Amino acid sequence: MNDPLLTVEQAAKRLGTTTRFPRRLIAERRIAFVKVGRHVRIAESVLTAYIDGNTVQPIRRRRARYRRAA
């Protein structure tokens, strides 16, 4: 197991948010975390899975077929 544990601050930096957002994810149990004493750590693979699971793919728009005026 070579999965580094990130602090809340490191997770927030990776997500591009403030520390409040990962703390809210933890409080709402929306992301797995590890308690080391009174410290909270998030596995890097868990954070990657969260990002992948919440990534919205673009939709491919079909071109409208216009008919020539007769």
mmCIF file of N, CA and C in Angstrom:
data_model
loop_
_atom_site.group_PDB
_atom_site.id
_atom_site.type_symbol
_atom_site.label_atom_id
_atom_site.label_comp_id
_atom_site.label_asym_id
_atom_site.label_seq_id
_atom_site.Cartn_x
_atom_site.Cartn_y
_atom_site.Cartn_z
ATOM 1 N N MET A 1 0.854 -1.178 0.000
ATOM 2 C CA MET A 1 0.000 0.000 0.000
ATOM 3 C C MET A 1 0.900 1.241 0.000
ATOM 4 N N ASN A 2 0.971 1.874 -1.138
ATOM 5 C CA ASN A 2 1.804 3.059 -1.271
ATOM 6 C C ASN A 2 0.927 4.238 -1.684
ATOM 7 N N ASP A 3 -0.132 4.445 -0.927
ATOM 8 C CA ASP A 3 -1.095 5.506 -1.213
ATOM 9 C C ASP A 3 -0.902 6.614 -0.182
ATOM 10 N N PRO A 4 -0.309 7.738 -0.595
ATOM 11 C CA PRO A 4 -0.038 8.798 0.386
ATOM 12 C C PRO A 4 -1.311 9.393 0.971
ATOM 13 N N LEU A 5 -1.232 9.731 2.243
ATOM 14 C CA LEU A 5 -2.338 10.384 2.926
ATOM 15 C C LEU A 5 -2.121 11.889 2.877
ATOM 16 N N LEU A 6 -3.148 12.617 2.487
ATOM 17 C CA LEU A 6 -3.076 14.065 2.357
ATOM 18 C C LEU A 6 -3.752 14.734 3.545
ATOM 19 N N THR A 7 -3.228 15.862 3.943
ATOM 20 C CA THR A 7 -3.902 16.657 4.961
ATOM 21 C C THR A 7 -5.101 17.345 4.304
ATOM 22 N N VAL A 8 -5.953 17.909 5.112
ATOM 23 C CA VAL A 8 -7.109 18.635 4.581
ATOM 24 C C VAL A 8 -6.630 19.807 3.729
ATOM 25 N N GLU A 9 -5.566 20.458 4.162
ATOM 26 C CA GLU A 9 -5.024 21.592 3.416
ATOM 27 C C GLU A 9 -4.499 21.153 2.052
ATOM 28 N N GLN A 10 -3.809 20.005 2.003
ATOM 29 C CA GLN A 10 -3.293 19.492 0.736
ATOM 30 C C GLN A 10 -4.434 19.071 -0.188
ATOM 31 N N ALA A 11 -5.474 18.460 0.376
ATOM 32 C CA ALA A 11 -6.631 18.059 -0.422
ATOM 33 C C ALA A 11 -7.334 19.282 -0.994
ATOM 34 N N ALA A 12 -7.461 20.328 -0.199
ATOM 35 C CA ALA A 12 -8.096 21.557 -0.668
ATOM 36 C C ALA A 12 -7.287 22.185 -1.791
ATOM 37 N N LYS A 13 -5.988 22.161 -1.657
ATOM 38 C CA LYS A 13 -5.137 22.717 -2.707
ATOM 39 C C LYS A 13 -5.283 21.925 -3.998
ATOM 40 N N ARG A 14 -5.362 20.612 -3.885
ATOM 41 C CA ARG A 14 -5.520 19.756 -5.074
ATOM 42 C C ARG A 14 -6.877 19.977 -5.741
ATOM 43 N N LEU A 15 -7.902 20.232 -4.934
ATOM 44 C CA LEU A 15 -9.234 20.495 -5.474
ATOM 45 C C LEU A 15 -9.390 21.941 -5.948
ATOM 46 N N GLY A 16 -8.486 22.795 -5.522
ATOM 47 C CA GLY A 16 -8.578 24.206 -5.891
ATOM 48 C C GLY A 16 -9.645 24.941 -5.104
ATOM 49 N N THR A 17 -9.824 24.540 -3.857
ATOM 50 C CA THR A 17 -10.841 25.147 -2.997
ATOM 51 C C THR A 17 -10.208 25.583 -1.682
ATOM 52 N N THR A 18 -11.036 26.124 -0.828
ATOM 53 C CA THR A 18 -10.584 26.425 0.528
ATOM 54 C C THR A 18 -10.652 25.143 1.347
ATOM 55 N N THR A 19 -10.130 25.170 2.559
ATOM 56 C CA THR A 19 -10.155 23.980 3.412
ATOM 57 C C THR A 19 -11.567 23.646 3.881
ATOM 58 N N ARG A 20 -12.453 24.599 3.783
ATOM 59 C CA ARG A 20 -13.826 24.366 4.230
ATOM 60 C C ARG A 20 -14.527 23.273 3.406
ATOM 61 N N PHE A 21 -14.250 23.228 2.097
ATOM 62 C CA PHE A 21 -14.927 22.252 1.235
ATOM 63 C C PHE A 21 -14.571 20.807 1.591
ATOM 64 N N PRO A 22 -13.276 20.430 1.673
ATOM 65 C CA PRO A 22 -12.993 19.043 2.075
ATOM 66 C C PRO A 22 -13.486 18.724 3.489
ATOM 67 N N ARG A 23 -13.451 19.714 4.378
ATOM 68 C CA ARG A 23 -13.981 19.474 5.724
ATOM 69 C C ARG A 23 -15.482 19.195 5.683
ATOM 70 N N ARG A 24 -16.193 19.877 4.801
ATOM 71 C CA ARG A 24 -17.627 19.627 4.656
ATOM 72 C C ARG A 24 -17.875 18.241 4.064
ATOM 73 N N LEU A 25 -17.054 17.828 3.081
ATOM 74 C CA LEU A 25 -17.178 16.481 2.516
ATOM 75 C C LEU A 25 -16.983 15.428 3.593
ATOM 76 N N ILE A 26 -16.040 15.675 4.480
ATOM 77 C CA ILE A 26 -15.775 14.740 5.574
ATOM 78 C C ILE A 26 -16.935 14.727 6.564
ATOM 79 N N ALA A 27 -17.410 15.907 6.940
ATOM 80 C CA ALA A 27 -18.502 16.001 7.920
ATOM 81 C C ALA A 27 -19.777 15.346 7.409
ATOM 82 N N GLU A 28 -20.034 15.470 6.100
ATOM 83 C CA GLU A 28 -21.237 14.885 5.505
ATOM 84 C C GLU A 28 -21.029 13.441 5.085
ATOM 85 N N ARG A 29 -19.841 12.891 5.366
ATOM 86 C CA ARG A 29 -19.482 11.500 5.031
ATOM 87 C C ARG A 29 -19.634 11.234 3.530
ATOM 88 N N ARG A 30 -19.284 12.233 2.716
ATOM 89 C CA ARG A 30 -19.354 12.079 1.255
ATOM 90 C C ARG A 30 -18.038 11.598 0.678
ATOM 91 N N ILE A 31 -17.011 11.510 1.527
ATOM 92 C CA ILE A 31 -15.692 11.057 1.090
ATOM 93 C C ILE A 31 -15.081 10.248 2.234
ATOM 94 N N ALA A 32 -14.347 9.197 1.863
ATOM 95 C CA ALA A 32 -13.702 8.363 2.887
ATOM 96 C C ALA A 32 -12.491 9.103 3.442
ATOM 97 N N PHE A 33 -12.229 8.906 4.727
ATOM 98 C CA PHE A 33 -11.101 9.566 5.365
ATOM 99 C C PHE A 33 -10.535 8.676 6.451
ATOM 100 N N VAL A 34 -9.351 9.037 6.913
ATOM 101 C CA VAL A 34 -8.661 8.282 7.949
ATOM 102 C C VAL A 34 -8.427 9.213 9.132
ATOM 103 N N LYS A 35 -8.747 8.723 10.331
ATOM 104 C CA LYS A 35 -8.452 9.499 11.540
ATOM 105 C C LYS A 35 -7.176 8.926 12.145
ATOM 106 N N VAL A 36 -6.210 9.815 12.317
ATOM 107 C CA VAL A 36 -4.953 9.452 12.964
ATOM 108 C C VAL A 36 -4.904 10.287 14.239
ATOM 109 N N GLY A 37 -5.360 9.684 15.320
ATOM 110 C CA GLY A 37 -5.507 10.455 16.550
ATOM 111 C C GLY A 37 -6.605 11.487 16.338
ATOM 112 N N ARG A 38 -6.257 12.763 16.512
ATOM 113 C CA ARG A 38 -7.257 13.807 16.267
ATOM 114 C C ARG A 38 -7.104 14.428 14.891
ATOM 115 N N HIS A 39 -6.137 13.917 14.107
ATOM 116 C CA HIS A 39 -5.890 14.433 12.773
ATOM 117 C C HIS A 39 -6.698 13.666 11.737
ATOM 118 N N VAL A 40 -7.084 14.358 10.685
ATOM 119 C CA VAL A 40 -7.856 13.745 9.607
ATOM 120 C C VAL A 40 -6.993 13.740 8.358
ATOM 121 N N ARG A 41 -6.951 12.598 7.681
ATOM 122 C CA ARG A 41 -6.185 12.460 6.444
ATOM 123 C C ARG A 41 -7.069 11.849 5.376
ATOM 124 N N ILE A 42 -6.801 12.218 4.137
ATOM 125 C CA ILE A 42 -7.556 11.704 2.998
ATOM 126 C C ILE A 42 -6.570 11.013 2.073
ATOM 127 N N ALA A 43 -6.852 9.754 1.733
ATOM 128 C CA ALA A 43 -5.974 9.020 0.826
ATOM 129 C C ALA A 43 -6.041 9.658 -0.563
ATOM 130 N N GLU A 44 -4.903 9.724 -1.214
ATOM 131 C CA GLU A 44 -4.842 10.345 -2.541
ATOM 132 C C GLU A 44 -5.745 9.613 -3.537
ATOM 133 N N SER A 45 -5.836 8.287 -3.430
ATOM 134 C CA SER A 45 -6.693 7.519 -4.343
ATOM 135 C C SER A 45 -8.171 7.847 -4.116
ATOM 136 N N VAL A 46 -8.554 8.125 -2.882
ATOM 137 C CA VAL A 46 -9.942 8.492 -2.578
ATOM 138 C C VAL A 46 -10.267 9.840 -3.204
ATOM 139 N N LEU A 47 -9.332 10.765 -3.113
ATOM 140 C CA LEU A 47 -9.537 12.085 -3.699
ATOM 141 C C LEU A 47 -9.611 11.994 -5.225
ATOM 142 N N THR A 48 -8.756 11.176 -5.816
ATOM 143 C CA THR A 48 -8.793 10.973 -7.268
ATOM 144 C C THR A 48 -10.114 10.339 -7.687
ATOM 145 N N ALA A 49 -10.590 9.363 -6.930
ATOM 146 C CA ALA A 49 -11.873 8.720 -7.242
ATOM 147 C C ALA A 49 -13.021 9.717 -7.117
ATOM 148 N N TYR A 50 -12.951 10.602 -6.122
ATOM 149 C CA TYR A 50 -13.993 11.619 -5.957
ATOM 150 C C TYR A 50 -14.008 12.565 -7.154
ATOM 151 N N ILE A 51 -12.836 12.986 -7.590
ATOM 152 C CA ILE A 51 -12.742 13.873 -8.747
ATOM 153 C C ILE A 51 -13.274 13.177 -9.995
ATOM 154 N N ASP A 52 -12.866 11.922 -10.209
ATOM 155 C CA ASP A 52 -13.336 11.175 -11.382
ATOM 156 C C ASP A 52 -14.841 10.945 -11.338
ATOM 157 N N GLY A 53 -15.360 10.657 -10.166
ATOM 158 C CA GLY A 53 -16.789 10.394 -10.027
ATOM 159 C C GLY A 53 -17.668 11.619 -10.203
ATOM 160 N N ASN A 54 -17.095 12.787 -10.018
ATOM 161 C CA ASN A 54 -17.876 14.017 -10.142
ATOM 162 C C ASN A 54 -17.513 14.841 -11.369
ATOM 163 N N THR A 55 -16.756 14.239 -12.270
ATOM 164 C CA THR A 55 -16.402 14.917 -13.511
ATOM 165 C C THR A 55 -17.549 14.763 -14.495
ATOM 166 N N VAL A 56 -18.003 15.858 -15.028
ATOM 167 C CA VAL A 56 -19.111 15.856 -15.984
ATOM 168 C C VAL A 56 -18.528 15.942 -17.386
ATOM 169 N N GLN A 57 -18.863 14.956 -18.190
ATOM 170 C CA GLN A 57 -18.374 14.917 -19.562
ATOM 171 C C GLN A 57 -19.204 15.842 -20.440
ATOM 172 N N PRO A 58 -18.571 16.481 -21.426
ATOM 173 C CA PRO A 58 -19.334 17.351 -22.318
ATOM 174 C C PRO A 58 -20.260 16.535 -23.207
ATOM 175 N N ILE A 59 -21.363 17.142 -23.565
ATOM 176 C CA ILE A 59 -22.275 16.458 -24.475
ATOM 177 C C ILE A 59 -21.877 16.816 -25.893
ATOM 178 N N ARG A 60 -22.108 15.905 -26.773
ATOM 179 C CA ARG A 60 -21.782 16.138 -28.174
ATOM 180 C C ARG A 60 -23.056 16.588 -28.859
ATOM 181 N N ARG A 61 -23.015 17.792 -29.352
ATOM 182 C CA ARG A 61 -24.196 18.354 -30.005
ATOM 183 C C ARG A 61 -24.200 17.935 -31.462
ATOM 184 N N ARG A 62 -25.357 17.533 -31.904
ATOM 185 C CA ARG A 62 -25.488 17.194 -33.315
ATOM 186 C C ARG A 62 -25.803 18.454 -34.092
ATOM 187 N N ARG A 63 -25.238 18.531 -35.237
ATOM 188 C CA ARG A 63 -25.526 19.676 -36.084
ATOM 189 C C ARG A 63 -26.939 19.547 -36.629
ATOM 190 N N ALA A 64 -27.629 20.639 -36.583
ATOM 191 C CA ALA A 64 -28.985 20.644 -37.131
ATOM 192 C C ALA A 64 -28.890 20.559 -38.657
ATOM 193 N N ARG A 65 -29.760 19.792 -39.222
ATOM 194 C CA ARG A 65 -29.773 19.661 -40.687
ATOM 195 C C ARG A 65 -30.759 20.655 -41.247
ATOM 196 N N TYR A 66 -30.207 21.576 -41.937
ATOM 197 C CA TYR A 66 -31.052 22.597 -42.558
ATOM 198 C C TYR A 66 -31.332 22.192 -43.998
ATOM 199 N N ARG A 67 -32.563 22.354 -44.377
ATOM 200 C CA ARG A 67 -32.932 22.084 -45.762
ATOM 201 C C ARG A 67 -32.912 23.372 -46.550
ATOM 202 N N ARG A 68 -32.564 23.257 -47.775
ATOM 203 C CA ARG A 68 -32.550 24.433 -48.619
ATOM 204 C C ARG A 68 -33.984 24.833 -48.949
ATOM 205 N N ALA A 69 -34.195 26.106 -48.953
ATOM 206 C CA ALA A 69 -35.524 26.611 -49.304
ATOM 207 C C ALA A 69 -35.800 26.308 -50.774
ATOM 208 N N ALA A 70 -36.984 25.832 -51.056
ATOM 209 C CA ALA A 70 -37.319 25.477 -52.441
ATOM 210 C C ALA A 70 -37.833 26.662 -53.223
#
